Amino acid sequence: MKIVSMAQNVPGPVAVARLVAAGASAIKIEAPWGDPLDGLCKPWYDELHAGVTIARLELKSADGMRALMDLLGSADVFIASHRPSALGRLGLDAPSLAMRFPLLRHLNIVGSTAQPEEPGHDVTYQAQAGLLQ
């Protein structure tokens, strides 16, 4: 299985790391300045990205988007962790990708499926579930 991921921070990289451990190959697309986790906790970033190829692309440029589309053309799975509207602006939403790459599977990790445009993180979800005091 070949994975292209744009998922940042923790949930996406954890999922990709588990898939890589099970034998998948993965390339992660990062912005030119990288993933925030790399600056916040380098050892954990390195652990989660072991065996993952990192490509830093400017997706607002034609060259960056062309490089991403080339990668998606040979991928089995695309994983993101962005607000749906952000993916839509880039043409990386599920319907747009399905038209261009019908065999590509798309997973976008969001904090809440009821409110996918609302940002959130682990502590937010634990608090909403009543797990924090």
Coordinates of C-alpha atoms in Angstrom, one line a residue:
M1 CA 0.0 0.0 0.0
K2 CA 1.3 3.5 -0.9
I3 CA 0.2 6.4 1.3
V4 CA 0.5 10.1 0.6
S5 CA -0.2 12.1 3.8
M6 CA -0.5 15.8 4.5
A7 CA -1.7 15.1 8.1
Q8 CA 0.2 17.2 10.7
N9 CA 0.7 17.2 14.4
V10 CA -0.2 13.9 16.0
P11 CA -3.3 11.9 14.9
G12 CA -2.4 11.6 11.2
P13 CA 1.3 10.8 11.8
V14 CA 0.3 8.2 14.4
A15 CA -2.0 6.5 11.9
V16 CA 0.6 6.6 9.2
A17 CA 3.3 5.3 11.5
R18 CA 1.1 2.3 12.3
L19 CA 0.5 1.6 8.6
V20 CA 4.2 1.9 7.8
A21 CA 4.9 -0.5 10.7
A22 CA 2.5 -2.9 9.0
G23 CA 4.3 -2.7 5.7
A24 CA 2.9 0.4 3.9
S25 CA 5.2 2.9 2.2
A26 CA 4.5 6.5 2.9
I27 CA 5.4 10.0 1.8
K28 CA 4.4 13.0 3.8
I29 CA 3.9 16.4 2.2
E30 CA 4.8 19.2 4.5
A31 CA 4.7 23.0 4.0
P32 CA 8.1 24.5 3.3
W33 CA 8.4 25.4 7.0
G34 CA 7.6 21.8 8.1
D35 CA 5.3 20.2 10.6
P36 CA 4.8 22.1 13.9
L37 CA 5.4 18.8 15.8
D38 CA 9.0 18.8 14.6
G39 CA 9.6 22.1 16.5
L40 CA 7.6 21.1 19.5
C41 CA 8.9 17.6 20.1
K42 CA 11.6 16.6 17.7
P43 CA 12.1 13.1 19.2
W44 CA 8.4 12.2 18.9
Y45 CA 8.3 13.7 15.4
D46 CA 11.3 11.6 14.4
E47 CA 9.7 8.4 15.9
L48 CA 6.4 9.0 14.1
H49 CA 8.1 9.6 10.8
A50 CA 10.6 6.8 10.9
G51 CA 10.5 5.1 7.4
V52 CA 8.4 8.0 6.0
T53 CA 9.8 10.1 3.2
I54 CA 9.3 13.8 3.8
A55 CA 8.6 16.2 0.9
R56 CA 8.3 19.9 1.5
L57 CA 6.1 21.5 -1.1
E58 CA 4.5 24.9 -1.6
L59 CA 1.0 23.8 -2.6
K60 CA -0.1 27.3 -3.5
S61 CA 2.4 27.1 -6.4
A62 CA 1.8 25.3 -9.7
D63 CA 5.0 23.3 -9.3
G64 CA 4.1 22.2 -5.7
M65 CA 0.6 21.2 -6.7
R66 CA 1.9 19.4 -9.8
A67 CA 4.4 17.4 -7.7
L68 CA 1.6 16.4 -5.3
M69 CA -0.7 15.3 -8.1
D70 CA 2.1 13.2 -9.5
L71 CA 2.4 11.5 -6.1
L72 CA -1.3 11.0 -5.8
G73 CA -1.5 9.4 -9.2
S74 CA 0.4 6.4 -7.9
A75 CA -0.9 6.3 -4.4
D76 CA -3.6 4.0 -2.8
V77 CA -4.5 6.3 0.1
F78 CA -4.4 10.0 0.8
I79 CA -4.5 11.1 4.4
A80 CA -5.1 14.7 5.5
S81 CA -6.0 16.5 8.7
H82 CA -7.4 19.8 7.5
R83 CA -10.6 21.6 7.5
P84 CA -12.7 20.5 4.5
S85 CA -12.9 24.0 3.2
A86 CA -9.1 24.2 3.1
L87 CA -8.9 21.0 1.2
G88 CA -11.6 22.2 -1.2
R89 CA -9.7 25.4 -2.0
L90 CA -6.7 23.3 -3.0
G91 CA -8.9 20.8 -5.0
L92 CA -8.0 18.1 -2.5
D93 CA -11.5 17.4 -1.2
A94 CA -12.9 13.9 -1.6
P95 CA -15.2 14.6 -4.6
S96 CA -12.4 16.5 -6.5
L97 CA -9.9 13.7 -5.9
A98 CA -12.4 11.0 -6.8
M99 CA -13.0 12.5 -10.2
R100 CA -9.2 12.7 -10.9
F101 CA -8.1 9.5 -9.2
P102 CA -11.1 7.1 -8.9
L103 CA -9.1 4.4 -7.2
L104 CA -7.5 6.7 -4.6
R105 CA -9.0 6.3 -1.0
H106 CA -9.3 9.6 0.9
L107 CA -9.2 10.0 4.7
N108 CA -9.5 13.4 6.3
I109 CA -9.0 13.4 10.1
V110 CA -11.2 16.1 11.7
G111 CA -12.0 16.8 15.3
S112 CA -15.7 16.5 15.0
T113 CA -17.7 14.9 12.2
A114 CA -20.6 17.0 13.3
Q115 CA -18.6 20.2 12.9
P116 CA -15.6 19.4 10.7
E117 CA -14.7 23.0 10.2
E118 CA -14.1 23.5 13.9
P119 CA -10.4 22.9 14.9
G120 CA -9.8 20.7 17.9
H121 CA -7.2 18.5 19.5
D122 CA -7.0 15.7 22.0
V123 CA -7.5 17.8 25.1
T124 CA -10.6 19.4 23.6
Y125 CA -12.2 16.0 22.9
Q126 CA -11.3 14.7 26.4
A127 CA -12.9 17.7 28.0
Q128 CA -16.0 17.4 25.9
A129 CA -16.3 13.7 26.9
G130 CA -16.0 14.6 30.6
L131 CA -12.6 12.9 31.0
L132 CA -10.8 15.9 32.4
Q133 CA -11.4 17.4 35.9

